[in-house]
Amino acid sequence: MRIFYYILYLVILHVSFFCTFPTPSQAKYSGLQTKQLSVLQRKKRAATADQSRLWPNATIPYEFDKGLPKNLKNLLQNAIHHWENKTCIDFVPKLKHHKDYVVFTTESCGCCSSVGKIGGRQTLSLSSYCASESVAIHELGHVVGFWHEHTRPDRDSYITVLWNNIYKDLHKNFFKRNSFEVNSFGRPYDFASIMHYGPRTFSNGKGDTMVAINGEKMSHQSASLSTEDIIQTQLLYQCPEPECEFLISASTRGRITSPYYPSHYTANVDCQWTVVVPEGI
């Protein structure tokens, strides 16, 4: 991997959804398992359009189920730190006055969560056969209020879903959402999103479950929040916009714009962003 540095000079320019992971017998074909996953992918988030699903003040109360194994608790704590370090989202231990909160637990659904705040007690589940830090970051993305990126209303312009290669009981994880459920804030489709599955996620062994429309090879599921994940979280919760210090992932073709384009920036501000590109380009 090579890292290039660009100095950019700017003058004012609802219903809960569960992300269910496969049973242990299905796990060997899934792209979201315990292996460390690649972050090098190309770059709109499928954020909830239901304002009632947003957490007040971008603050999410939580508690750990008493039976949650220590290793899973550690994964969740690392994932929480990742979200807090990259975005304005704040996870706080549940107190008595918190009526809406998340319980981190282990349930039969595997690795799953509802989308956004549903009211009262809600759960995020991690199971040992599907849990990793990247999966924990992904599931927290659902809690924050994000659907899967590959279920955006406009996804058919970017990917083809190969239904015959997906376990039938897991088809729901690829169902396209409608425009009443999703607000993408006009942001571009993001192959690098932590909320985008890899090309073999939930494969029944017959091959890839998704292919890019342009014929380019899709990389594995991302292991961390992408630039667009961070931007859309800030937009979703109307947080202060960090103007600089972004890490931008780029592919072998396309164009790079300032992270908040076409939004305005402060006049006469010098910004430096790190652009990560595949080796050899």
mmCIF file of N, CA and C in Angstrom, residues 158-269:
data_model
loop_
_atom_site.group_PDB
_atom_site.id
_atom_site.type_symbol
_atom_site.label_atom_id
_atom_site.label_comp_id
_atom_site.label_asym_id
_atom_site.label_seq_id
_atom_site.Cartn_x
_atom_site.Cartn_y
_atom_site.Cartn_z
ATOM 1 N N TYR A 158 -25.182 0.242 -8.962
ATOM 2 C CA TYR A 158 -23.795 -0.007 -8.573
ATOM 3 C C TYR A 158 -23.449 -1.487 -8.422
ATOM 4 N N ILE A 159 -24.418 -2.296 -8.000
ATOM 5 C CA ILE A 159 -24.155 -3.721 -7.789
ATOM 6 C C ILE A 159 -25.292 -4.570 -8.341
ATOM 7 N N THR A 160 -24.979 -5.829 -8.602
ATOM 8 C CA THR A 160 -25.988 -6.836 -8.931
ATOM 9 C C THR A 160 -25.967 -7.880 -7.823
ATOM 10 N N VAL A 161 -27.124 -8.151 -7.229
ATOM 11 C CA VAL A 161 -27.232 -9.165 -6.180
ATOM 12 C C VAL A 161 -27.506 -10.512 -6.838
ATOM 13 N N LEU A 162 -26.694 -11.504 -6.526
ATOM 14 C CA LEU A 162 -26.822 -12.842 -7.112
ATOM 15 C C LEU A 162 -27.606 -13.723 -6.142
ATOM 16 N N TRP A 163 -28.927 -13.652 -6.235
ATOM 17 C CA TRP A 163 -29.813 -14.285 -5.261
ATOM 18 C C TRP A 163 -29.614 -15.792 -5.168
ATOM 19 N N ASN A 164 -29.314 -16.438 -6.272
ATOM 20 C CA ASN A 164 -29.155 -17.898 -6.258
ATOM 21 C C ASN A 164 -27.935 -18.351 -5.460
ATOM 22 N N ASN A 165 -27.038 -17.425 -5.172
ATOM 23 C CA ASN A 165 -25.827 -17.767 -4.423
ATOM 24 C C ASN A 165 -25.937 -17.456 -2.932
ATOM 25 N N ILE A 166 -27.117 -16.993 -2.489
ATOM 26 C CA ILE A 166 -27.322 -16.585 -1.099
ATOM 27 C C ILE A 166 -28.231 -17.589 -0.394
ATOM 28 N N TYR A 167 -27.900 -17.939 0.841
ATOM 29 C CA TYR A 167 -28.800 -18.773 1.634
ATOM 30 C C TYR A 167 -30.183 -18.121 1.657
ATOM 31 N N LYS A 168 -31.226 -18.894 1.333
ATOM 32 C CA LYS A 168 -32.566 -18.329 1.207
ATOM 33 C C LYS A 168 -33.048 -17.657 2.486
ATOM 34 N N ASP A 169 -32.707 -18.234 3.639
ATOM 35 C CA ASP A 169 -33.170 -17.640 4.893
ATOM 36 C C ASP A 169 -32.406 -16.370 5.258
ATOM 37 N N LEU A 170 -31.412 -16.014 4.444
ATOM 38 C CA LEU A 170 -30.650 -14.793 4.678
ATOM 39 C C LEU A 170 -30.857 -13.753 3.580
ATOM 40 N N HIS A 171 -31.810 -14.015 2.663
ATOM 41 C CA HIS A 171 -32.115 -13.060 1.595
ATOM 42 C C HIS A 171 -32.500 -11.690 2.150
ATOM 43 N N LYS A 172 -33.141 -11.689 3.332
ATOM 44 C CA LYS A 172 -33.638 -10.425 3.886
ATOM 45 C C LYS A 172 -32.526 -9.401 4.094
ATOM 46 N N ASN A 173 -31.303 -9.873 4.272
ATOM 47 C CA ASN A 173 -30.192 -8.946 4.472
ATOM 48 C C ASN A 173 -29.784 -8.222 3.192
ATOM 49 N N PHE A 174 -30.392 -8.605 2.065
ATOM 50 C CA PHE A 174 -30.090 -7.976 0.777
ATOM 51 C C PHE A 174 -31.307 -7.265 0.189
ATOM 52 N N PHE A 175 -32.455 -7.301 0.886
ATOM 53 C CA PHE A 175 -33.648 -6.636 0.376
ATOM 54 C C PHE A 175 -33.396 -5.132 0.281
ATOM 55 N N LYS A 176 -33.791 -4.556 -0.841
ATOM 56 C CA LYS A 176 -33.582 -3.126 -1.067
ATOM 57 C C LYS A 176 -34.577 -2.308 -0.249
ATOM 58 N N ARG A 177 -34.093 -1.254 0.414
ATOM 59 C CA ARG A 177 -34.954 -0.369 1.180
ATOM 60 C C ARG A 177 -35.559 0.673 0.252
ATOM 61 N N ASN A 178 -36.692 1.272 0.656
ATOM 62 C CA ASN A 178 -37.301 2.313 -0.175
ATOM 63 C C ASN A 178 -36.862 3.700 0.297
ATOM 64 N N SER A 179 -37.178 4.698 -0.515
ATOM 65 C CA SER A 179 -36.705 6.055 -0.244
ATOM 66 C C SER A 179 -37.345 6.672 0.992
ATOM 67 N N PHE A 180 -38.456 6.092 1.472
ATOM 68 C CA PHE A 180 -39.079 6.594 2.696
ATOM 69 C C PHE A 180 -38.324 6.122 3.942
ATOM 70 N N GLU A 181 -37.555 5.058 3.796
ATOM 71 C CA GLU A 181 -36.803 4.510 4.919
ATOM 72 C C GLU A 181 -35.384 5.052 5.002
ATOM 73 N N VAL A 182 -34.865 5.494 3.863
ATOM 74 C CA VAL A 182 -33.440 5.810 3.765
ATOM 75 C C VAL A 182 -33.204 7.273 3.412
ATOM 76 N N ASN A 183 -32.251 7.878 4.068
ATOM 77 C CA ASN A 183 -31.775 9.214 3.724
ATOM 78 C C ASN A 183 -30.266 9.133 3.546
ATOM 79 N N SER A 184 -29.804 9.310 2.325
ATOM 80 C CA SER A 184 -28.369 9.217 2.051
ATOM 81 C C SER A 184 -27.691 10.573 1.943
ATOM 82 N N PHE A 185 -28.450 11.651 2.171
ATOM 83 C CA PHE A 185 -27.882 13.000 2.197
ATOM 84 C C PHE A 185 -27.154 13.367 0.912
ATOM 85 N N GLY A 186 -27.521 12.711 -0.191
ATOM 86 C CA GLY A 186 -26.876 13.016 -1.460
ATOM 87 C C GLY A 186 -25.441 12.555 -1.563
ATOM 88 N N ARG A 187 -25.020 11.704 -0.642
ATOM 89 C CA ARG A 187 -23.639 11.224 -0.640
ATOM 90 C C ARG A 187 -23.468 10.066 -1.617
ATOM 91 N N PRO A 188 -22.256 9.854 -2.139
ATOM 92 C CA PRO A 188 -22.020 8.790 -3.117
ATOM 93 C C PRO A 188 -22.107 7.399 -2.513
ATOM 94 N N TYR A 189 -22.439 6.434 -3.352
ATOM 95 C CA TYR A 189 -22.459 5.025 -2.936
ATOM 96 C C TYR A 189 -21.063 4.633 -2.472
ATOM 97 N N ASP A 190 -21.001 3.871 -1.379
ATOM 98 C CA ASP A 190 -19.714 3.631 -0.734
ATOM 99 C C ASP A 190 -19.420 2.143 -0.577
ATOM 100 N N PHE A 191 -18.611 1.605 -1.478
ATOM 101 C CA PHE A 191 -18.203 0.204 -1.369
ATOM 102 C C PHE A 191 -17.348 -0.033 -0.122
ATOM 103 N N ALA A 192 -16.706 1.018 0.379
ATOM 104 C CA ALA A 192 -15.805 0.875 1.522
ATOM 105 C C ALA A 192 -16.509 0.996 2.867
ATOM 106 N N SER A 193 -17.814 1.222 2.862
ATOM 107 C CA SER A 193 -18.550 1.389 4.113
ATOM 108 C C SER A 193 -18.472 0.149 4.997
ATOM 109 N N ILE A 194 -18.391 0.361 6.298
ATOM 110 C CA ILE A 194 -18.453 -0.747 7.248
ATOM 111 C C ILE A 194 -19.814 -1.431 7.170
ATOM 112 N N MET A 195 -20.813 -0.729 6.594
ATOM 113 C CA MET A 195 -22.165 -1.269 6.474
ATOM 114 C C MET A 195 -22.391 -1.987 5.144
ATOM 115 N N HIS A 196 -21.349 -2.116 4.332
ATOM 116 C CA HIS A 196 -21.462 -2.815 3.046
ATOM 117 C C HIS A 196 -20.872 -4.213 3.183
ATOM 118 N N TYR A 197 -21.642 -5.237 2.809
ATOM 119 C CA TYR A 197 -21.129 -6.604 2.851
ATOM 120 C C TYR A 197 -20.017 -6.799 1.827
ATOM 121 N N GLY A 198 -19.214 -7.816 2.062
ATOM 122 C CA GLY A 198 -18.223 -8.233 1.090
ATOM 123 C C GLY A 198 -18.869 -9.070 0.000
ATOM 124 N N PRO A 199 -18.136 -9.394 -1.055
ATOM 125 C CA PRO A 199 -18.716 -10.084 -2.215
ATOM 126 C C PRO A 199 -19.165 -11.517 -1.946
ATOM 127 N N ARG A 200 -18.697 -12.146 -0.868
ATOM 128 C CA ARG A 200 -19.092 -13.525 -0.584
ATOM 129 C C ARG A 200 -19.883 -13.667 0.718
ATOM 130 N N THR A 201 -20.286 -12.555 1.303
ATOM 131 C CA THR A 201 -21.049 -12.627 2.545
ATOM 132 C C THR A 201 -22.351 -13.398 2.338
ATOM 133 N N PHE A 202 -22.579 -14.398 3.192
ATOM 134 C CA PHE A 202 -23.765 -15.259 3.153
ATOM 135 C C PHE A 202 -23.852 -16.109 1.888
ATOM 136 N N SER A 203 -22.711 -16.387 1.272
ATOM 137 C CA SER A 203 -22.702 -17.271 0.104
ATOM 138 C C SER A 203 -23.044 -18.696 0.522
ATOM 139 N N ASN A 204 -23.827 -19.375 -0.312
ATOM 140 C CA ASN A 204 -24.163 -20.779 -0.052
ATOM 141 C C ASN A 204 -23.138 -21.724 -0.670
ATOM 142 N N GLY A 205 -22.043 -21.149 -1.161
ATOM 143 C CA GLY A 205 -20.981 -21.958 -1.738
ATOM 144 C C GLY A 205 -20.969 -21.971 -3.250
ATOM 145 N N LYS A 206 -21.960 -21.313 -3.866
ATOM 146 C CA LYS A 206 -22.056 -21.304 -5.325
ATOM 147 C C LYS A 206 -21.298 -20.143 -5.966
ATOM 148 N N GLY A 207 -20.740 -19.263 -5.140
ATOM 149 C CA GLY A 207 -20.000 -18.133 -5.694
ATOM 150 C C GLY A 207 -20.327 -16.844 -4.976
ATOM 151 N N ASP A 208 -19.919 -15.729 -5.567
ATOM 152 C CA ASP A 208 -20.145 -14.420 -4.966
ATOM 153 C C ASP A 208 -21.635 -14.123 -4.826
ATOM 154 N N THR A 209 -21.972 -13.313 -3.823
ATOM 155 C CA THR A 209 -23.363 -12.912 -3.603
ATOM 156 C C THR A 209 -23.669 -11.549 -4.215
ATOM 157 N N MET A 210 -22.628 -10.792 -4.535
ATOM 158 C CA MET A 210 -22.781 -9.487 -5.176
ATOM 159 C C MET A 210 -21.620 -9.251 -6.124
ATOM 160 N N VAL A 211 -21.888 -8.541 -7.217
ATOM 161 C CA VAL A 211 -20.819 -8.115 -8.123
ATOM 162 C C VAL A 211 -21.043 -6.651 -8.471
ATOM 163 N N ALA A 212 -19.958 -5.924 -8.687
ATOM 164 C CA ALA A 212 -20.052 -4.518 -9.067
ATOM 165 C C ALA A 212 -20.515 -4.402 -10.512
ATOM 166 N N ILE A 213 -21.375 -3.430 -10.778
ATOM 167 C CA ILE A 213 -21.916 -3.220 -12.124
ATOM 168 C C ILE A 213 -20.811 -2.943 -13.130
ATOM 169 N N ASN A 214 -19.787 -2.196 -12.712
ATOM 170 C CA ASN A 214 -18.729 -1.799 -13.646
ATOM 171 C C ASN A 214 -17.719 -2.904 -13.912
ATOM 172 N N GLY A 215 -17.925 -4.074 -13.321
ATOM 173 C CA GLY A 215 -17.057 -5.208 -13.587
ATOM 174 C C GLY A 215 -15.815 -5.281 -12.734
ATOM 175 N N GLU A 216 -15.560 -4.259 -11.928
ATOM 176 C CA GLU A 216 -14.387 -4.286 -11.068
ATOM 177 C C GLU A 216 -14.577 -5.296 -9.939
ATOM 178 N N LYS A 217 -13.478 -5.841 -9.473
ATOM 179 C CA LYS A 217 -13.529 -6.818 -8.396
ATOM 180 C C LYS A 217 -13.823 -6.130 -7.074
ATOM 181 N N MET A 218 -14.830 -6.638 -6.347
ATOM 182 C CA MET A 218 -15.145 -6.105 -5.029
ATOM 183 C C MET A 218 -14.214 -6.713 -3.991
ATOM 184 N N SER A 219 -13.766 -5.883 -3.055
ATOM 185 C CA SER A 219 -12.894 -6.355 -1.993
ATOM 186 C C SER A 219 -13.721 -6.930 -0.855
ATOM 187 N N HIS A 220 -13.035 -7.413 0.190
ATOM 188 C CA HIS A 220 -13.723 -7.974 1.341
ATOM 189 C C HIS A 220 -14.414 -6.876 2.146
ATOM 190 N N GLN A 221 -15.247 -7.317 3.087
ATOM 191 C CA GLN A 221 -15.903 -6.405 4.010
ATOM 192 C C GLN A 221 -14.878 -5.518 4.703
ATOM 193 N N SER A 222 -15.206 -4.234 4.844
ATOM 194 C CA SER A 222 -14.300 -3.306 5.503
ATOM 195 C C SER A 222 -14.170 -3.630 6.989
ATOM 196 N N ALA A 223 -13.059 -3.227 7.574
ATOM 197 C CA ALA A 223 -12.800 -3.515 8.986
ATOM 198 C C ALA A 223 -12.929 -2.286 9.871
ATOM 199 N N SER A 224 -13.208 -1.130 9.285
ATOM 200 C CA SER A 224 -13.307 0.098 10.070
ATOM 201 C C SER A 224 -14.229 1.080 9.358
ATOM 202 N N LEU A 225 -14.578 2.152 10.035
ATOM 203 C CA LEU A 225 -15.426 3.175 9.441
ATOM 204 C C LEU A 225 -14.707 3.832 8.270
ATOM 205 N N SER A 226 -15.414 3.997 7.169
ATOM 206 C CA SER A 226 -14.859 4.688 6.010
ATOM 207 C C SER A 226 -15.038 6.197 6.186
ATOM 208 N N THR A 227 -14.422 6.956 5.300
ATOM 209 C CA THR A 227 -14.614 8.410 5.314
ATOM 210 C C THR A 227 -16.085 8.758 5.202
ATOM 211 N N GLU A 228 -16.802 8.077 4.301
ATOM 212 C CA GLU A 228 -18.227 8.354 4.111
ATOM 213 C C GLU A 228 -19.054 7.931 5.322
ATOM 214 N N ASP A 229 -18.688 6.847 5.993
ATOM 215 C CA ASP A 229 -19.375 6.463 7.231
ATOM 216 C C ASP A 229 -19.310 7.609 8.244
ATOM 217 N N ILE A 230 -18.128 8.184 8.369
ATOM 218 C CA ILE A 230 -17.915 9.272 9.327
ATOM 219 C C ILE A 230 -18.713 10.508 8.925
ATOM 220 N N ILE A 231 -18.636 10.870 7.647
ATOM 221 C CA ILE A 231 -19.344 12.052 7.158
ATOM 222 C C ILE A 231 -20.847 11.906 7.360
ATOM 223 N N GLN A 232 -21.407 10.748 7.007
ATOM 224 C CA GLN A 232 -22.858 10.592 7.105
ATOM 225 C C GLN A 232 -23.330 10.512 8.552
ATOM 226 N N THR A 233 -22.485 10.015 9.434
ATOM 227 C CA THR A 233 -22.838 10.037 10.853
ATOM 228 C C THR A 233 -22.936 11.479 11.341
ATOM 229 N N GLN A 234 -21.971 12.296 10.932
ATOM 230 C CA GLN A 234 -21.993 13.705 11.321
ATOM 231 C C GLN A 234 -23.231 14.410 10.755
ATOM 232 N N LEU A 235 -23.580 14.092 9.506
ATOM 233 C CA LEU A 235 -24.755 14.697 8.885
ATOM 234 C C LEU A 235 -26.041 14.206 9.542
ATOM 235 N N LEU A 236 -26.107 12.919 9.840
ATOM 236 C CA LEU A 236 -27.308 12.331 10.436
ATOM 237 C C LEU A 236 -27.619 12.968 11.785
ATOM 238 N N TYR A 237 -26.570 13.207 12.573
ATOM 239 C CA TYR A 237 -26.759 13.765 13.913
ATOM 240 C C TYR A 237 -26.432 15.255 14.000
ATOM 241 N N GLN A 238 -26.221 15.885 12.837
ATOM 242 C CA GLN A 238 -25.975 17.324 12.758
ATOM 243 C C GLN A 238 -24.870 17.758 13.722
ATOM 244 N N CYS A 239 -23.780 17.027 13.674
ATOM 245 C CA CYS A 239 -22.644 17.319 14.544
ATOM 246 C C CYS A 239 -21.743 18.372 13.904
ATOM 247 N N PRO A 240 -20.907 19.007 14.691
ATOM 248 C CA PRO A 240 -19.925 19.936 14.118
ATOM 249 C C PRO A 240 -19.069 19.216 13.087
ATOM 250 N N GLU A 241 -18.799 19.877 11.986
ATOM 251 C CA GLU A 241 -18.072 19.243 10.898
ATOM 252 C C GLU A 241 -16.564 19.435 11.049
ATOM 253 N N PRO A 242 -15.814 18.355 11.242
ATOM 254 C CA PRO A 242 -14.353 18.486 11.231
ATOM 255 C C PRO A 242 -13.887 18.746 9.807
ATOM 256 N N GLU A 243 -13.233 19.858 9.590
ATOM 257 C CA GLU A 243 -12.896 20.245 8.226
ATOM 258 C C GLU A 243 -11.670 19.530 7.685
ATOM 259 N N CYS A 244 -10.819 19.059 8.556
ATOM 260 C CA CYS A 244 -9.567 18.469 8.096
ATOM 261 C C CYS A 244 -9.311 17.130 8.771
ATOM 262 N N GLU A 245 -8.155 16.570 8.451
ATOM 263 C CA GLU A 245 -7.685 15.337 9.068
ATOM 264 C C GLU A 245 -8.561 14.133 8.721
ATOM 265 N N PHE A 246 -8.942 14.008 7.457
ATOM 266 C CA PHE A 246 -9.671 12.843 6.990
ATOM 267 C C PHE A 246 -8.732 11.864 6.301
ATOM 268 N N LEU A 247 -9.053 10.583 6.393
ATOM 269 C CA LEU A 247 -8.370 9.539 5.633
ATOM 270 C C LEU A 247 -9.309 9.126 4.516
ATOM 271 N N ILE A 248 -8.887 9.300 3.268
ATOM 272 C CA ILE A 248 -9.737 9.032 2.115
ATOM 273 C C ILE A 248 -9.238 7.796 1.385
ATOM 274 N N SER A 249 -10.135 6.813 1.163
ATOM 275 C CA SER A 249 -9.785 5.621 0.395
ATOM 276 C C SER A 249 -10.164 5.834 -1.056
ATOM 277 N N ALA A 250 -9.274 5.486 -1.969
ATOM 278 C CA ALA A 250 -9.525 5.687 -3.390
ATOM 279 C C ALA A 250 -9.304 4.388 -4.143
ATOM 280 N N SER A 251 -9.942 4.264 -5.300
ATOM 281 C CA SER A 251 -9.787 3.083 -6.134
ATOM 282 C C SER A 251 -8.819 3.387 -7.265
ATOM 283 N N THR A 252 -8.789 2.497 -8.221
ATOM 284 C CA THR A 252 -7.867 2.682 -9.340
ATOM 285 C C THR A 252 -8.387 3.672 -10.366
ATOM 286 N N ARG A 253 -9.616 4.109 -10.220
ATOM 287 C CA ARG A 253 -10.164 5.086 -11.148
ATOM 288 C C ARG A 253 -11.200 5.948 -10.428
ATOM 289 N N GLY A 254 -11.552 7.076 -11.055
ATOM 290 C CA GLY A 254 -12.548 7.954 -10.473
ATOM 291 C C GLY A 254 -11.949 9.291 -10.095
ATOM 292 N N ARG A 255 -12.687 10.061 -9.322
ATOM 293 C CA ARG A 255 -12.202 11.373 -8.917
ATOM 294 C C ARG A 255 -12.324 11.516 -7.402
ATOM 295 N N ILE A 256 -11.501 12.377 -6.854
ATOM 296 C CA ILE A 256 -11.505 12.636 -5.420
ATOM 297 C C ILE A 256 -11.995 14.056 -5.192
ATOM 298 N N THR A 257 -12.955 14.210 -4.289
ATOM 299 C CA THR A 257 -13.439 15.531 -3.909
ATOM 300 C C THR A 257 -13.209 15.726 -2.418
ATOM 301 N N SER A 258 -13.254 16.961 -1.976
ATOM 302 C CA SER A 258 -13.141 17.228 -0.546
ATOM 303 C C SER A 258 -14.281 16.504 0.166
ATOM 304 N N PRO A 259 -14.043 15.954 1.374
ATOM 305 C CA PRO A 259 -15.007 15.076 2.030
ATOM 306 C C PRO A 259 -16.422 15.614 2.147
ATOM 307 N N TYR A 260 -16.600 16.924 2.372
ATOM 308 C CA TYR A 260 -17.946 17.465 2.550
ATOM 309 C C TYR A 260 -18.504 18.136 1.295
ATOM 310 N N TYR A 261 -17.825 17.954 0.147
ATOM 311 C CA TYR A 261 -18.329 18.539 -1.096
ATOM 312 C C TYR A 261 -19.771 18.079 -1.346
ATOM 313 N N PRO A 262 -20.712 18.967 -1.770
ATOM 314 C CA PRO A 262 -20.512 20.370 -2.155
ATOM 315 C C PRO A 262 -20.764 21.372 -1.027
ATOM 316 N N SER A 263 -20.737 20.925 0.225
ATOM 317 C CA SER A 263 -20.935 21.848 1.340
ATOM 318 C C SER A 263 -19.809 22.886 1.385
ATOM 319 N N HIS A 264 -20.111 24.023 1.981
ATOM 320 C CA HIS A 264 -19.124 25.099 2.062
ATOM 321 C C HIS A 264 -18.143 24.867 3.207
ATOM 322 N N TYR A 265 -16.956 25.379 3.049
ATOM 323 C CA TYR A 265 -15.924 25.352 4.078
ATOM 324 C C TYR A 265 -15.600 26.784 4.503
ATOM 325 N N THR A 266 -14.921 26.918 5.608
ATOM 326 C CA THR A 266 -14.470 28.231 6.053
ATOM 327 C C THR A 266 -13.483 28.805 5.039
ATOM 328 N N ALA A 267 -13.586 30.075 4.806
ATOM 329 C CA ALA A 267 -12.716 30.715 3.811
ATOM 330 C C ALA A 267 -11.254 30.664 4.225
ATOM 331 N N ASN A 268 -10.387 30.434 3.224
ATOM 332 C CA ASN A 268 -8.930 30.503 3.401
ATOM 333 C C ASN A 268 -8.382 29.521 4.427
ATOM 334 N N VAL A 269 -8.969 28.338 4.474
ATOM 335 C CA VAL A 269 -8.480 27.291 5.370
ATOM 336 C C VAL A 269 -7.643 26.303 4.571
#
